[in-house]
PDB file of C-alpha atoms in Angstrom:
ATOM      1  CA  GLN V   1       0.234 -26.366 -43.371  1.00 95.00           C
ATOM      2  CA  VAL V   2      -0.019 -27.408 -39.628  1.00 97.00           C
ATOM      3  CA  GLN V   3      -3.546 -26.868 -38.506  1.00 98.00           C
ATOM      4  CA  LEU V   4      -5.292 -27.358 -35.206  1.00 98.00           C
ATOM      5  CA  GLN V   5      -9.113 -26.609 -35.495  1.00 98.00           C
ATOM      6  CA  GLN V   6     -10.806 -26.307 -31.888  1.00 98.00           C
ATOM      7  CA  SER V   7     -14.455 -27.101 -31.217  1.00 96.00           C
ATOM      8  CA  GLY V   8     -16.807 -23.938 -30.854  1.00 96.00           C
ATOM      9  CA  ALA V   9     -17.655 -21.536 -27.852  1.00 97.00           C
ATOM     10  CA  GLU V  10     -19.589 -23.211 -24.924  1.00 97.00           C
ATOM     11  CA  LEU V  11     -22.127 -21.558 -22.475  1.00 98.00           C
ATOM     12  CA  VAL V  12     -22.556 -24.218 -19.991  1.00 97.00           C
ATOM     13  CA  LYS V  13     -24.026 -24.195 -16.424  1.00 97.00           C
ATOM     14  CA  PRO V  14     -22.211 -24.369 -13.238  1.00 97.00           C
ATOM     15  CA  GLY V  15     -21.355 -28.190 -11.934  1.00 97.00           C
ATOM     16  CA  THR V  16     -21.513 -29.688 -15.348  1.00 98.00           C
ATOM     17  CA  SER V  17     -18.558 -30.587 -17.325  1.00 98.00           C
ATOM     18  CA  VAL V  18     -17.463 -29.789 -21.172  1.00 98.00           C
ATOM     19  CA  LYS V  19     -15.542 -31.722 -23.828  1.00 98.00           C
ATOM     20  CA  LEU V  20     -13.223 -29.504 -25.894  1.00 98.00           C
ATOM     21  CA  SER V  21     -11.934 -30.919 -28.952  1.00 98.00           C
ATOM     22  CA  CYS V  22      -8.934 -30.241 -31.193  1.00 98.00           C
ATOM     23  CA  LYS V  23      -8.759 -31.640 -34.669  1.00 98.00           C
ATOM     24  CA  ALA V  24      -4.970 -31.657 -36.029  1.00 98.00           C
ATOM     25  CA  SER V  25      -3.830 -31.662 -39.585  1.00 98.00           C
ATOM     26  CA  GLY V  26      -0.861 -31.346 -41.868  1.00 97.00           C
ATOM     27  CA  TYR V  27       1.681 -33.134 -39.951  1.00 97.00           C
ATOM     28  CA  THR V  28       1.619 -36.592 -38.198  1.00 97.00           C
ATOM     29  CA  PHE V  29      -0.347 -36.299 -35.241  1.00 97.00           C
ATOM     30  CA  THR V  30       1.490 -38.758 -32.923  1.00 96.00           C
ATOM     31  CA  SER V  31       5.088 -36.965 -33.560  1.00 95.00           C
ATOM     32  CA  ASN V  32       4.347 -34.100 -31.345  1.00 96.00           C
ATOM     33  CA  HIS V  33       3.206 -33.639 -27.867  1.00 97.00           C
ATOM     34  CA  MET V  34      -0.152 -31.378 -27.281  1.00 97.00           C
ATOM     35  CA  ASN V  35      -0.460 -28.829 -24.626  1.00 98.00           C
ATOM     36  CA  TRP V  36      -3.718 -27.039 -23.087  1.00 98.00           C
ATOM     37  CA  ILE V  37      -3.572 -23.577 -22.138  1.00 98.00           C
ATOM     38  CA  LYS V  38      -5.967 -21.199 -20.244  1.00 98.00           C
ATOM     39  CA  GLN V  39      -6.399 -17.390 -21.157  1.00 98.00           C
ATOM     40  CA  THR V  40      -8.229 -14.745 -19.152  1.00 95.00           C
ATOM     41  CA  THR V  41      -7.921 -11.386 -18.802  1.00 85.00           C
ATOM     42  CA  GLY V  42      -7.373 -11.680 -15.100  1.00 80.00           C
ATOM     43  CA  GLN V  43      -5.005 -14.659 -14.793  1.00 80.00           C
ATOM     44  CA  GLY V  44      -3.244 -14.419 -18.119  1.00 92.00           C
ATOM     45  CA  LEU V  45      -1.960 -17.440 -19.513  1.00 97.00           C
ATOM     46  CA  GLU V  46      -2.055 -20.728 -17.578  1.00 97.00           C
ATOM     47  CA  TRP V  47      -0.597 -23.921 -18.619  1.00 97.00           C
ATOM     48  CA  ILE V  48      -3.160 -26.778 -17.964  1.00 98.00           C
ATOM     49  CA  GLY V  49      -1.318 -30.028 -19.208  1.00 97.00           C
ATOM     50  CA  ILE V  50       0.128 -31.922 -21.663  1.00 97.00           C
ATOM     51  CA  ILE V  51      -0.658 -35.408 -23.458  1.00 97.00           C
ATOM     52  CA  ASN V  52       1.604 -37.730 -25.487  1.00 96.00           C
ATOM     53  CA  PRO V  53      -0.744 -38.553 -28.453  1.00 96.00           C
ATOM     54  CA  GLY V  54       1.503 -41.664 -29.088  1.00 94.00           C
ATOM     55  CA  SER V  55       1.140 -43.182 -25.871  1.00 95.00           C
ATOM     56  CA  GLY V  56      -1.657 -41.300 -24.086  1.00 95.00           C
ATOM     57  CA  GLY V  57       0.457 -40.410 -21.385  1.00 96.00           C
ATOM     58  CA  THR V  58      -0.419 -37.247 -19.628  1.00 97.00           C
ATOM     59  CA  SER V  59       0.986 -34.550 -17.330  1.00 96.00           C
ATOM     60  CA  TYR V  60      -0.627 -31.793 -15.512  1.00 97.00           C
ATOM     61  CA  ASN V  61      -0.464 -28.673 -13.638  1.00 97.00           C
ATOM     62  CA  VAL V  62      -1.094 -29.487 -10.013  1.00 97.00           C
ATOM     63  CA  LYS V  63      -3.811 -26.619 -10.139  1.00 96.00           C
ATOM     64  CA  PHE V  64      -5.928 -28.286 -13.131  1.00 97.00           C
ATOM     65  CA  LYS V  65      -5.375 -31.920 -11.760  1.00 95.00           C
ATOM     66  CA  GLY V  66      -9.336 -33.267 -10.943  1.00 94.00           C
ATOM     67  CA  LYS V  67     -10.435 -30.142 -13.119  1.00 97.00           C
ATOM     68  CA  ALA V  68      -8.978 -31.399 -16.534  1.00 98.00           C
ATOM     69  CA  THR V  69      -8.684 -34.347 -18.181  1.00 98.00           C
ATOM     70  CA  LEU V  70      -6.379 -34.643 -21.439  1.00 98.00           C
ATOM     71  CA  THR V  71      -7.334 -37.546 -24.259  1.00 98.00           C
ATOM     72  CA  VAL V  72      -6.659 -38.146 -27.806  1.00 98.00           C
ATOM     73  CA  ASP V  73      -8.360 -40.159 -30.686  1.00 98.00           C
ATOM     74  CA  LYS V  74      -5.256 -41.203 -32.900  1.00 97.00           C
ATOM     75  CA  SER V  75      -7.830 -42.386 -35.588  1.00 97.00           C
ATOM     76  CA  SER V  76      -9.359 -39.016 -36.160  1.00 98.00           C
ATOM     77  CA  SER V  77      -6.052 -36.808 -34.949  1.00 98.00           C
ATOM     78  CA  THR V  78      -7.798 -35.001 -32.384  1.00 98.00           C
ATOM     79  CA  ALA V  79      -7.045 -34.193 -28.976  1.00 98.00           C
ATOM     80  CA  PHE V  80      -9.701 -33.567 -26.230  1.00 98.00           C
ATOM     81  CA  MET V  81     -10.119 -31.855 -22.947  1.00 98.00           C
ATOM     82  CA  GLN V  82     -12.699 -32.381 -20.299  1.00 98.00           C
ATOM     83  CA  LEU V  83     -13.022 -29.827 -17.738  1.00 98.00           C
ATOM     84  CA  SER V  84     -15.521 -31.105 -14.923  1.00 98.00           C
ATOM     85  CA  SER V  85     -17.344 -29.458 -11.956  1.00 97.00           C
ATOM     86  CA  LEU V  86     -17.630 -26.016 -13.941  1.00 98.00           C
ATOM     87  CA  THR V  87     -17.579 -22.789 -11.782  1.00 97.00           C
ATOM     88  CA  PRO V  88     -17.640 -19.142 -13.147  1.00 96.00           C
ATOM     89  CA  GLU V  89     -13.632 -19.320 -12.551  1.00 96.00           C
ATOM     90  CA  ASP V  90     -13.435 -21.405 -15.349  1.00 97.00           C
ATOM     91  CA  SER V  91     -15.016 -18.949 -17.917  1.00 97.00           C
ATOM     92  CA  ALA V  92     -11.788 -18.391 -20.241  1.00 97.00           C
ATOM     93  CA  VAL V  93     -10.471 -18.964 -23.738  1.00 98.00           C
ATOM     94  CA  TYR V  94      -9.039 -22.317 -23.920  1.00 98.00           C
ATOM     95  CA  TYR V  95      -6.259 -23.021 -26.297  1.00 98.00           C
ATOM     96  CA  CYS V  96      -4.453 -26.593 -27.647  1.00 98.00           C
ATOM     97  CA  ALA V  97      -0.933 -26.016 -28.717  1.00 98.00           C
ATOM     98  CA  ARG V  98       1.480 -28.334 -30.506  1.00 97.00           C
ATOM     99  CA  SER V  99       4.934 -29.113 -28.791  1.00 94.00           C
ATOM    100  CA  VAL V 100       7.878 -28.236 -31.004  1.00 92.00           C
ATOM    101  CA  ARG V 101       9.565 -31.310 -31.518  1.00 82.00           C
ATOM    102  CA  GLY V 102      13.765 -31.579 -30.654  1.00 76.00           C
ATOM    103  CA  ILE V 103      13.547 -28.916 -28.160  1.00 76.00           C
ATOM    104  CA  THR V 104      11.740 -29.405 -25.486  1.00 81.00           C
ATOM    105  CA  SER V 105       7.684 -30.583 -25.039  1.00 86.00           C
ATOM    106  CA  TYR V 106       6.886 -27.057 -23.534  1.00 93.00           C
ATOM    107  CA  VAL V 107       7.518 -24.720 -26.260  1.00 95.00           C
ATOM    108  CA  MET V 108       4.194 -24.448 -28.564  1.00 97.00           C
ATOM    109  CA  ASP V 109       4.968 -23.659 -32.292  1.00 96.00           C
ATOM    110  CA  ALA V 110       1.205 -24.085 -33.441  1.00 97.00           C
ATOM    111  CA  TRP V 111      -1.774 -23.149 -31.461  1.00 98.00           C
ATOM    112  CA  GLY V 112      -5.764 -23.514 -32.275  1.00 98.00           C
ATOM    113  CA  GLN V 113      -7.767 -20.633 -32.664  1.00 98.00           C
ATOM    114  CA  GLY V 114      -9.252 -21.043 -29.218  1.00 98.00           C
ATOM    115  CA  ALA V 115     -12.390 -22.015 -27.735  1.00 98.00           C
ATOM    116  CA  SER V 116     -14.268 -19.730 -25.439  1.00 97.00           C
ATOM    117  CA  VAL V 117     -16.183 -21.498 -22.393  1.00 98.00           C
ATOM    118  CA  THR V 118     -18.472 -19.336 -20.372  1.00 98.00           C
ATOM    119  CA  VAL V 119     -20.078 -20.644 -17.463  1.00 98.00           C
ATOM    120  CA  SER V 120     -23.434 -19.177 -16.096  1.00 97.00           C
ATOM    121  CA  SER V 121     -26.403 -20.213 -14.469  1.00 94.00           C
TER     122      SER V 121
ATOM    123  CA  ASP Q   1       5.923 -22.578  -9.437  1.00 93.00           C
ATOM    124  CA  ILE Q   2       8.357 -20.380 -11.007  1.00 97.00           C
ATOM    125  CA  GLN Q   3       7.168 -17.033 -11.167  1.00 98.00           C
ATOM    126  CA  MET Q   4       7.593 -14.575 -14.423  1.00 98.00           C
ATOM    127  CA  THR Q   5       7.654 -10.804 -13.810  1.00 98.00           C
ATOM    128  CA  GLN Q   6       7.067  -8.921 -17.245  1.00 98.00           C
ATOM    129  CA  SER Q   7       7.656  -5.193 -17.958  1.00 97.00           C
ATOM    130  CA  PRO Q   8       6.530  -2.854 -18.893  1.00 97.00           C
ATOM    131  CA  ALA Q   9       2.458  -3.740 -19.032  1.00 97.00           C
ATOM    132  CA  SER Q  10       2.069  -1.753 -21.841  1.00 97.00           C
ATOM    133  CA  LEU Q  11       4.408   0.311 -24.227  1.00 96.00           C
ATOM    134  CA  SER Q  12       3.784   2.797 -26.845  1.00 97.00           C
ATOM    135  CA  ALA Q  13       6.428   3.510 -29.875  1.00 97.00           C
ATOM    136  CA  SER Q  14       6.690   5.174 -33.034  1.00 97.00           C
ATOM    137  CA  LEU Q  15       7.206   3.460 -36.193  1.00 97.00           C
ATOM    138  CA  GLY Q  16      11.215   2.579 -37.013  1.00 97.00           C
ATOM    139  CA  GLU Q  17      11.973   2.800 -32.978  1.00 97.00           C
ATOM    140  CA  THR Q  18      13.527  -0.143 -31.019  1.00 97.00           C
ATOM    141  CA  VAL Q  19      11.699  -1.635 -28.120  1.00 98.00           C
ATOM    142  CA  THR Q  20      12.839  -3.798 -25.168  1.00 98.00           C
ATOM    143  CA  ILE Q  21      10.249  -6.085 -23.264  1.00 98.00           C
ATOM    144  CA  GLU Q  22      11.885  -7.470 -20.045  1.00 98.00           C
ATOM    145  CA  CYS Q  23      11.249 -10.633 -18.088  1.00 98.00           C
ATOM    146  CA  ARG Q  24      12.768 -11.641 -14.731  1.00 98.00           C
ATOM    147  CA  ALA Q  25      12.192 -15.204 -13.454  1.00 98.00           C
ATOM    148  CA  SER Q  26      11.726 -16.300  -9.486  1.00 98.00           C
ATOM    149  CA  GLU Q  27      14.859 -18.361 -10.080  1.00 98.00           C
ATOM    150  CA  ASP Q  28      17.279 -19.332 -12.608  1.00 98.00           C
ATOM    151  CA  ILE Q  29      15.739 -21.103 -15.467  1.00 97.00           C
ATOM    152  CA  TYR Q  30      18.986 -21.814 -17.608  1.00 97.00           C
ATOM    153  CA  ASN Q  31      17.960 -20.011 -20.808  1.00 97.00           C
ATOM    154  CA  GLY Q  32      14.658 -22.215 -20.697  1.00 97.00           C
ATOM    155  CA  LEU Q  33      12.595 -19.169 -22.111  1.00 97.00           C
ATOM    156  CA  ALA Q  34      10.263 -18.530 -24.893  1.00 98.00           C
ATOM    157  CA  TRP Q  35       8.607 -15.634 -26.187  1.00 98.00           C
ATOM    158  CA  TYR Q  36       5.127 -15.678 -28.080  1.00 98.00           C
ATOM    159  CA  GLN Q  37       3.254 -12.532 -29.831  1.00 98.00           C
ATOM    160  CA  GLN Q  38      -0.549 -12.458 -29.625  1.00 97.00           C
ATOM    161  CA  LYS Q  39      -2.027  -9.932 -31.992  1.00 96.00           C
ATOM    162  CA  PRO Q  40      -5.697  -8.780 -31.283  1.00 93.00           C
ATOM    163  CA  GLY Q  41      -8.304 -11.516 -31.373  1.00 93.00           C
ATOM    164  CA  LYS Q  42      -5.656 -14.238 -32.615  1.00 96.00           C
ATOM    165  CA  SER Q  43      -3.983 -17.147 -30.737  1.00 97.00           C
ATOM    166  CA  PRO Q  44      -0.485 -16.526 -29.649  1.00 97.00           C
ATOM    167  CA  GLN Q  45       2.605 -17.429 -32.225  1.00 98.00           C
ATOM    168  CA  LEU Q  46       5.740 -18.469 -31.118  1.00 98.00           C
ATOM    169  CA  LEU Q  47       8.890 -15.908 -31.692  1.00 98.00           C
ATOM    170  CA  ILE Q  48      11.569 -17.128 -29.689  1.00 98.00           C
ATOM    171  CA  TYR Q  49      12.759 -20.004 -27.860  1.00 97.00           C
ATOM    172  CA  ASN Q  50      15.996 -20.884 -25.699  1.00 96.00           C
ATOM    173  CA  ALA Q  51      16.090 -17.300 -24.800  1.00 97.00           C
ATOM    174  CA  ASN Q  52      17.730 -16.401 -28.169  1.00 98.00           C
ATOM    175  CA  SER Q  53      16.820 -18.723 -31.053  1.00 97.00           C
ATOM    176  CA  LEU Q  54      14.451 -17.257 -33.742  1.00 97.00           C
ATOM    177  CA  HIS Q  55      11.541 -19.444 -34.514  1.00 96.00           C
ATOM    178  CA  THR Q  56      11.206 -20.146 -38.270  1.00 95.00           C
ATOM    179  CA  GLY Q  57       9.925 -17.544 -40.304  1.00 96.00           C
ATOM    180  CA  VAL Q  58      10.188 -14.853 -37.710  1.00 98.00           C
ATOM    181  CA  PRO Q  59      11.464 -11.714 -38.935  1.00 97.00           C
ATOM    182  CA  SER Q  60      15.060 -10.778 -37.857  1.00 97.00           C
ATOM    183  CA  ARG Q  61      14.097  -7.810 -36.276  1.00 98.00           C
ATOM    184  CA  PHE Q  62      13.226  -9.730 -33.165  1.00 98.00           C
ATOM    185  CA  SER Q  63      15.680 -10.944 -31.053  1.00 98.00           C
ATOM    186  CA  GLY Q  64      16.014 -12.512 -27.534  1.00 98.00           C
ATOM    187  CA  SER Q  65      18.755 -12.217 -24.862  1.00 98.00           C
ATOM    188  CA  GLY Q  66      19.286 -12.888 -21.567  1.00 98.00           C
ATOM    189  CA  SER Q  67      20.798 -15.692 -18.745  1.00 97.00           C
ATOM    190  CA  GLY Q  68      19.748 -16.624 -15.192  1.00 98.00           C
ATOM    191  CA  THR Q  69      16.892 -14.971 -14.079  1.00 98.00           C
ATOM    192  CA  GLN Q  70      16.811 -12.023 -16.623  1.00 98.00           C
ATOM    193  CA  TYR Q  71      15.560 -12.058 -20.044  1.00 98.00           C
ATOM    194  CA  SER Q  72      14.642  -9.374 -22.629  1.00 98.00           C
ATOM    195  CA  LEU Q  73      12.676  -9.262 -26.163  1.00 98.00           C
ATOM    196  CA  LYS Q  74      14.161  -6.615 -28.381  1.00 98.00           C
ATOM    197  CA  ILE Q  75      11.857  -5.392 -31.336  1.00 98.00           C
ATOM    198  CA  ASN Q  76      14.167  -3.409 -33.985  1.00 97.00           C
ATOM    199  CA  SER Q  77      12.570  -0.845 -36.629  1.00 97.00           C
ATOM    200  CA  LEU Q  78       9.129  -1.206 -34.891  1.00 97.00           C
ATOM    201  CA  GLN Q  79       6.475  -2.096 -37.572  1.00 97.00           C
ATOM    202  CA  SER Q  80       2.939  -1.542 -37.722  1.00 96.00           C
ATOM    203  CA  GLU Q  81       2.035  -4.964 -37.888  1.00 97.00           C
ATOM    204  CA  ASP Q  82       3.900  -5.758 -34.560  1.00 97.00           C
ATOM    205  CA  VAL Q  83       1.313  -4.026 -32.810  1.00 97.00           C
ATOM    206  CA  ALA Q  84       0.206  -6.913 -30.372  1.00 97.00           C
ATOM    207  CA  SER Q  85       0.728  -8.565 -26.948  1.00 97.00           C
ATOM    208  CA  TYR Q  86       4.021 -10.212 -26.024  1.00 98.00           C
ATOM    209  CA  PHE Q  87       4.296 -12.883 -23.451  1.00 98.00           C
ATOM    210  CA  CYS Q  88       7.441 -14.736 -21.952  1.00 98.00           C
ATOM    211  CA  GLN Q  89       6.949 -17.972 -21.075  1.00 98.00           C
ATOM    212  CA  GLN Q  90       9.656 -20.373 -19.042  1.00 98.00           C
ATOM    213  CA  TYR Q  91       9.912 -24.146 -19.454  1.00 96.00           C
ATOM    214  CA  TYR Q  92      13.118 -24.918 -17.053  1.00 96.00           C
ATOM    215  CA  ASP Q  93       9.985 -25.989 -14.960  1.00 94.00           C
ATOM    216  CA  TYR Q  94       6.483 -26.783 -15.659  1.00 95.00           C
ATOM    217  CA  PRO Q  95       5.644 -23.904 -17.835  1.00 97.00           C
ATOM    218  CA  THR Q  96       4.485 -20.558 -16.481  1.00 98.00           C
ATOM    219  CA  PHE Q  97       4.080 -17.285 -18.148  1.00 98.00           C
ATOM    220  CA  GLY Q  98       4.604 -13.437 -17.769  1.00 98.00           C
ATOM    221  CA  SER Q  99       1.463 -11.474 -17.529  1.00 97.00           C
ATOM    222  CA  GLY Q 100       2.026  -9.819 -21.227  1.00 97.00           C
ATOM    223  CA  THR Q 101       3.316  -6.423 -22.337  1.00 97.00           C
ATOM    224  CA  LYS Q 102       0.705  -4.665 -24.885  1.00 96.00           C
ATOM    225  CA  LEU Q 103       2.574  -2.871 -27.495  1.00 97.00           C
ATOM    226  CA  GLU Q 104       0.867   0.012 -29.361  1.00 97.00           C
ATOM    227  CA  ILE Q 105       2.130   2.660 -32.111  1.00 95.00           C
ATOM    228  CA  LYS Q 106       2.406   5.957 -30.920  1.00 94.00           C
TER     229      LYS Q 106
END
C-alpha cells in the first residue's frame, strides 16, 4: 500500500534551517507529484509547494518562496523540504502529500503522518 | 489568492443524522474543489474531488455538490467514526483551504 514516512519532530533555534524528509513506498515515486502543506492551529492548512519527482521541477506558493526549498532523491524515493531562516512563525506540523494522477496535481490522495517543527531559543 | 470561507466552524449532531458543511469561494472555481477528513491526531484524508466525485474507498454516505462559488459536503446517517475535522480545498488556482469544521457527536 502507498505509504509516506516522514522524519521525526524537530526542535530548532531561530535563524537556523531544517530539512524534512518524506520516504515514499508502495508506488512508483516518479509517477506522482509531491506536495508539502503546513498546518497550524491559527492559520489552518497552507499549501507550500509541489515538486515533480521525475523532472525535479517545482512550483511554490509565493508566501513560501525563499522560505522552503523542495528537492527529491529518486534513488531512495524520498522527497525533502528545507526550511530556512526559521522564526517562531514557522512552528507547525508539516505534511508531504502525494498528488492524485489524472485529475490535477493539487488533489492529494495520500499524506505522510506529519512532522512537527518547533522553533524556539 | 482565492479565499475559501467554510461554515460552520463546529457542528454537533446525533448518530444517524444528516449534516451539511458549506464552503464559499471568493471567485468561481469551476468545480475545482476537494474535501478532506482529518481525524484527531491523524493526517487529512481525501473524501471528494471535482466537487462531487467520491474518492476510492470512501463510504457512500459522503457526498459533495455545488458549482460556481458555493459548495457543500453532506454526510448521511452520521456514524461515530465520522468525528473529525473537515476541510475544503480549491485547486482552480494554487491550492487554498477552508478553515475547517469540527464535527462532534451530540
